[in-house]
């Protein structure tokens, strides 16, 4: 199966083509790895449209999580948008295999991409939409040259590599700055430490896509936890009229 074919089973594709919306994206990293299919089905049935996939290589970040084989196995069991967050040192080398495994959207870290234009082009050529991620202390100027070309910017609100860390409030000015600079068709994702309090702050600052790992899969009732985060994000949104309730 070609990459394009893998991505063309009538799913909503990537972020570029999606209508502006508030979306809470559960992170697979906090799911039970012994029952991934069931955990994904639970958040999909709750209404989640985006599944965040944290890929870690043990090099850019200290941990190793999962790779393309796990993603392609899950691809057969859900219609959710697959939002891959590559926390790996060589995103250009692996972009094609993640697109082929069924990722609709692929985000790379600017800190490991001196060749960012090439990485961006490689991801786009594979048929996925493109995101660029910033570590908590990486400034917007680091992505100035590609800001108008990406479909999404991801602001890390914890240091990458772990779930369950505390939200870093100091990234909120960066979220506000990016919201004022991005076009309406470009998504702004925030990742790390989202809970019922911090999601409201991030939404008010202008984020529209919220990664939530432990706050969703760590809850006894992950469907209710997802729905409550989604409700709070919509209620607190910076730009009214962009909520997606289903
Ligand atoms: C951290 C990952 C996050 C993580 C978030 O390196 O990029 O996506 O899963 O987990 P929580 O929501 O628990 O902070
Ligand atoms: Zn992530």
Short mmCIF file of C-alpha atoms and ligand atoms in Angstrom, two decimals:
data_model
loop_
_atom_site.label_atom_id
_atom_site.label_comp_id
_atom_site.label_asym_id
_atom_site.label_seq_id
_atom_site.Cartn_x
_atom_site.Cartn_y
_atom_site.Cartn_z
CA UNK A 1 0.00 0.00 0.00
CA UNK A 2 1.37 3.42 -0.86
CA UNK A 3 1.53 6.27 1.62
CA UNK A 4 -1.25 8.16 -0.18
CA UNK A 5 -3.42 5.04 -0.22
CA UNK A 6 -2.83 4.48 3.50
CA UNK A 7 -4.08 7.99 4.12
CA UNK A 8 -7.15 7.92 1.92
CA UNK A 9 -9.85 5.85 3.61
CA UNK A 10 -12.26 8.77 3.96
CA UNK A 11 -10.86 9.94 7.24
CA UNK A 12 -10.59 13.64 7.92
CA UNK A 13 -6.99 14.21 6.83
CA UNK A 14 -4.42 16.09 8.88
CA UNK A 15 -4.95 19.53 10.30
CA UNK A 16 -4.61 21.60 7.16
CA UNK A 17 -7.93 20.46 5.77
CA UNK A 18 -9.80 20.47 9.06
CA UNK A 19 -12.16 23.30 9.94
CA UNK A 20 -10.89 25.49 12.78
CA UNK A 21 -11.94 23.75 15.96
CA UNK A 22 -11.10 23.26 19.59
CA UNK A 23 -9.77 19.76 20.02
CA UNK A 24 -8.50 17.87 23.02
CA UNK A 25 -6.13 15.19 21.74
CA UNK A 26 -5.55 12.26 24.11
CA UNK A 27 -1.92 11.15 24.16
CA UNK A 28 -1.39 7.45 23.63
CA UNK A 29 1.69 7.63 25.87
CA UNK A 30 -0.54 7.51 28.93
CA UNK A 31 -2.77 4.67 27.67
CA UNK A 32 -2.35 1.10 28.88
CA UNK A 33 0.12 -0.40 26.37
CA UNK A 34 -1.34 -3.86 27.00
CA UNK A 35 -4.74 -2.78 25.66
CA UNK A 36 -4.15 0.05 23.20
CA UNK A 37 -7.06 -0.81 20.90
CA UNK A 38 -9.58 -0.71 23.76
CA UNK A 39 -8.21 2.52 25.23
CA UNK A 40 -8.29 4.26 21.84
CA UNK A 41 -11.86 3.06 21.26
CA UNK A 42 -12.90 4.61 24.57
CA UNK A 43 -11.66 8.11 23.75
CA UNK A 44 -12.98 7.88 20.20
CA UNK A 45 -16.42 6.93 21.49
CA UNK A 46 -16.27 9.92 23.86
CA UNK A 47 -15.89 12.15 20.80
CA UNK A 48 -12.14 12.72 20.49
CA UNK A 49 -11.15 13.39 16.87
CA UNK A 50 -7.36 13.56 17.26
CA UNK A 51 -5.00 10.98 18.75
CA UNK A 52 -1.60 12.30 19.78
CA UNK A 53 1.25 9.87 19.20
CA UNK A 54 4.44 10.58 21.14
CA UNK A 55 7.37 8.96 19.36
CA UNK A 56 10.57 8.98 21.44
CA UNK A 57 13.98 7.71 20.38
CA UNK A 58 15.95 7.64 23.64
CA UNK A 59 18.30 10.21 22.09
CA UNK A 60 16.50 13.53 21.64
CA UNK A 61 14.65 12.63 24.84
CA UNK A 62 15.69 10.11 27.53
CA UNK A 63 12.85 7.64 26.92
CA UNK A 64 11.92 5.24 24.13
CA UNK A 65 8.16 4.94 23.52
CA UNK A 66 6.86 3.26 20.36
CA UNK A 67 7.32 3.48 16.62
CA UNK A 68 5.69 2.98 13.24
CA UNK A 69 4.69 -0.72 13.68
CA UNK A 70 2.50 0.12 16.68
CA UNK A 71 0.94 3.03 14.80
CA UNK A 72 0.14 0.99 11.69
CA UNK A 73 -1.46 -1.71 13.84
CA UNK A 74 -3.70 0.87 15.50
CA UNK A 75 -4.51 2.53 12.17
CA UNK A 76 -6.83 -0.34 11.29
CA UNK A 77 -8.96 0.20 14.39
CA UNK A 78 -9.81 3.89 14.45
CA UNK A 79 -10.74 6.82 12.24
CA UNK A 80 -9.15 9.42 14.49
CA UNK A 81 -6.64 11.89 13.04
CA UNK A 82 -3.18 10.55 13.88
CA UNK A 83 -1.09 13.43 15.19
CA UNK A 84 2.51 12.21 15.44
CA UNK A 85 4.87 14.14 17.68
CA UNK A 86 8.36 13.07 16.70
CA UNK A 87 10.69 13.54 19.66
CA UNK A 88 13.53 12.05 17.66
CA UNK A 89 16.91 13.36 16.53
CA UNK A 90 16.54 12.64 12.82
CA UNK A 91 12.94 13.46 11.76
CA UNK A 92 13.78 13.65 8.04
CA UNK A 93 15.05 10.08 8.03
CA UNK A 94 11.88 8.65 9.56
CA UNK A 95 9.13 10.94 8.20
CA UNK A 96 8.22 8.58 5.34
CA UNK A 97 7.85 5.54 7.57
CA UNK A 98 5.53 7.41 9.94
CA UNK A 99 3.43 8.73 7.06
CA UNK A 100 3.25 5.23 5.66
CA UNK A 101 2.14 3.84 9.01
CA UNK A 102 -0.93 6.10 8.78
CA UNK A 103 0.03 9.35 10.49
CA UNK A 104 -2.09 12.18 9.05
CA UNK A 105 -0.02 14.88 10.65
CA UNK A 106 3.67 14.86 11.59
CA UNK A 107 5.36 17.33 13.94
CA UNK A 108 9.14 17.64 14.22
CA UNK A 109 11.24 19.57 16.74
CA UNK A 110 13.03 22.66 15.49
CA UNK A 111 15.87 22.04 17.98
CA UNK A 112 17.06 19.05 15.93
CA UNK A 113 16.26 20.41 12.48
CA UNK A 114 18.86 22.86 11.16
CA UNK A 115 17.53 21.64 7.79
CA UNK A 116 13.94 22.50 8.76
CA UNK A 117 12.84 23.45 5.22
CA UNK A 118 13.95 20.04 4.00
CA UNK A 119 12.23 18.22 6.85
CA UNK A 120 9.05 20.17 6.14
CA UNK A 121 9.24 19.33 2.44
CA UNK A 122 9.88 15.65 3.15
CA UNK A 123 6.81 15.39 5.44
CA UNK A 124 4.61 17.20 2.91
CA UNK A 125 5.83 15.00 0.06
CA UNK A 126 4.67 12.00 2.07
CA UNK A 127 1.12 13.39 2.09
CA UNK A 128 0.95 14.42 5.76
CA UNK A 129 0.32 17.88 7.16
CA UNK A 130 3.27 19.44 8.97
CA UNK A 131 3.84 20.74 12.46
CA UNK A 132 6.88 22.25 14.11
CA UNK A 133 7.45 21.95 17.85
CA UNK A 134 9.19 24.30 20.26
CA UNK A 135 10.66 23.23 23.58
CA UNK A 136 9.60 25.39 26.55
CA UNK A 137 12.53 27.80 26.25
CA UNK A 138 12.83 27.85 22.44
CA UNK A 139 11.64 31.26 21.17
CA UNK A 140 9.34 31.95 18.24
CA UNK A 141 12.23 33.46 16.29
CA UNK A 142 13.65 29.94 15.90
CA UNK A 143 10.77 29.09 13.53
CA UNK A 144 10.35 32.52 11.94
CA UNK A 145 11.52 31.26 8.52
CA UNK A 146 8.93 28.48 8.34
CA UNK A 147 6.07 29.99 10.33
CA UNK A 148 3.96 30.73 7.26
CA UNK A 149 4.62 27.28 5.76
CA UNK A 150 3.56 24.92 8.54
CA UNK A 151 0.04 23.68 9.27
CA UNK A 152 0.56 23.67 13.01
CA UNK A 153 2.89 24.94 15.71
CA UNK A 154 3.26 22.84 18.85
CA UNK A 155 4.28 24.64 22.04
CA UNK A 156 5.74 22.30 24.66
CA UNK A 157 4.51 23.26 28.12
CA UNK A 158 6.72 20.66 29.81
CA UNK A 159 10.17 19.39 28.89
CA UNK A 160 9.59 16.59 26.39
CA UNK A 161 10.10 12.97 27.31
CA UNK A 162 7.62 12.28 30.09
CA UNK A 163 3.93 12.41 30.85
CA UNK A 164 2.57 13.61 34.16
CA UNK A 165 4.80 16.71 34.53
CA UNK A 166 3.60 20.07 35.85
CA UNK A 167 2.48 22.72 33.34
CA UNK A 168 5.02 25.52 32.80
CA UNK A 169 3.02 28.74 32.98
CA UNK A 170 5.90 30.71 31.50
CA UNK A 171 5.06 29.41 28.00
CA UNK A 172 1.72 31.28 27.90
CA UNK A 173 3.18 34.52 26.45
CA UNK A 174 4.61 32.44 23.60
CA UNK A 175 1.17 30.95 22.94
CA UNK A 176 -0.33 34.45 22.81
CA UNK A 177 2.42 35.66 20.47
CA UNK A 178 1.94 32.73 18.12
CA UNK A 179 -1.85 33.10 18.08
CA UNK A 180 -1.44 36.70 16.96
CA UNK A 181 0.91 35.66 14.18
CA UNK A 182 -0.70 32.50 12.81
CA UNK A 183 -3.39 32.48 10.12
CA UNK A 184 -6.84 31.08 10.95
CA UNK A 185 -6.03 27.94 8.94
CA UNK A 186 -2.96 27.18 11.06
CA UNK A 187 -3.40 25.18 14.25
CA UNK A 188 -1.73 25.98 17.57
CA UNK A 189 -1.19 22.96 19.80
CA UNK A 190 -0.05 22.90 23.41
CA UNK A 191 1.44 19.78 24.95
CA UNK A 192 2.18 18.91 28.55
CA UNK A 193 0.57 19.31 31.95
CA UNK A 194 -2.97 19.87 30.68
CA UNK A 195 -5.61 19.50 33.39
CA UNK A 196 -8.94 21.14 34.19
CA UNK A 197 -7.21 24.34 35.32
CA UNK A 198 -4.35 24.70 32.85
CA UNK A 199 -6.46 23.91 29.78
CA UNK A 200 -8.56 27.01 30.42
CA UNK A 201 -5.44 29.18 30.59
CA UNK A 202 -4.03 27.68 27.40
CA UNK A 203 -7.32 28.10 25.55
CA UNK A 204 -7.70 31.71 26.63
CA UNK A 205 -4.14 32.35 25.41
CA UNK A 206 -5.09 31.08 21.96
CA UNK A 207 -4.23 27.39 21.72
CA UNK A 208 -6.81 25.34 19.79
CA UNK A 209 -5.41 21.81 20.11
CA UNK A 210 -4.65 20.44 23.56
CA UNK A 211 -2.67 17.29 24.22
CA UNK A 212 -3.76 15.49 27.36
CA UNK A 213 -2.08 12.29 28.49
CA UNK A 214 -2.42 11.55 32.18
CA UNK A 215 -5.47 13.82 32.58
CA UNK A 216 -7.40 11.54 30.18
CA UNK A 217 -5.96 8.03 30.39
CA UNK A 218 -4.98 8.40 34.04
CA UNK A 219 -8.60 9.12 35.00
CA UNK A 220 -10.90 6.34 36.22
CA UNK A 221 -13.44 7.42 33.60
CA UNK A 222 -11.42 8.56 30.61
CA UNK A 223 -14.52 9.34 28.49
CA UNK A 224 -15.82 11.77 31.12
CA UNK A 225 -12.35 13.24 31.66
CA UNK A 226 -11.97 13.91 27.93
CA UNK A 227 -15.44 15.47 27.70
CA UNK A 228 -14.80 17.76 30.65
CA UNK A 229 -11.47 18.97 29.22
CA UNK A 230 -13.13 19.56 25.83
CA UNK A 231 -15.93 21.53 27.49
CA UNK A 232 -13.49 23.69 29.45
CA UNK A 233 -11.34 24.36 26.39
CA UNK A 234 -14.38 25.49 24.38
CA UNK A 235 -15.71 27.59 27.23
CA UNK A 236 -12.39 29.40 27.67
CA UNK A 237 -11.49 29.80 24.01
CA UNK A 238 -9.77 32.95 22.83
CA UNK A 239 -11.79 33.15 19.61
CA UNK A 240 -15.50 32.41 20.08
CA UNK A 241 -17.24 30.37 17.45
CA UNK A 242 -14.57 27.74 16.99
CA UNK A 243 -15.81 25.05 19.32
CA UNK A 244 -16.43 21.52 18.15
CA UNK A 245 -18.73 19.66 20.45
CA UNK A 246 -19.17 16.34 18.72
C1 LIG B 1 5.66 14.67 26.62
C2 LIG B 1 4.72 14.35 25.51
C3 LIG B 1 3.32 14.63 25.88
C4 LIG B 1 2.80 13.81 27.03
C5 LIG B 1 1.84 14.65 27.79
O1 LIG B 1 6.96 14.56 26.20
O2 LIG B 1 5.03 15.09 24.35
O3 LIG B 1 2.46 14.52 24.75
O4 LIG B 1 2.17 12.63 26.62
O5 LIG B 1 1.49 14.01 28.95
P1 LIG B 1 0.69 14.81 30.09
O6 LIG B 1 -0.58 15.30 29.50
O7 LIG B 1 0.50 13.78 31.17
O8 LIG B 1 1.58 15.96 30.54
ZN1 LIG B 2 3.52 15.08 22.69
#
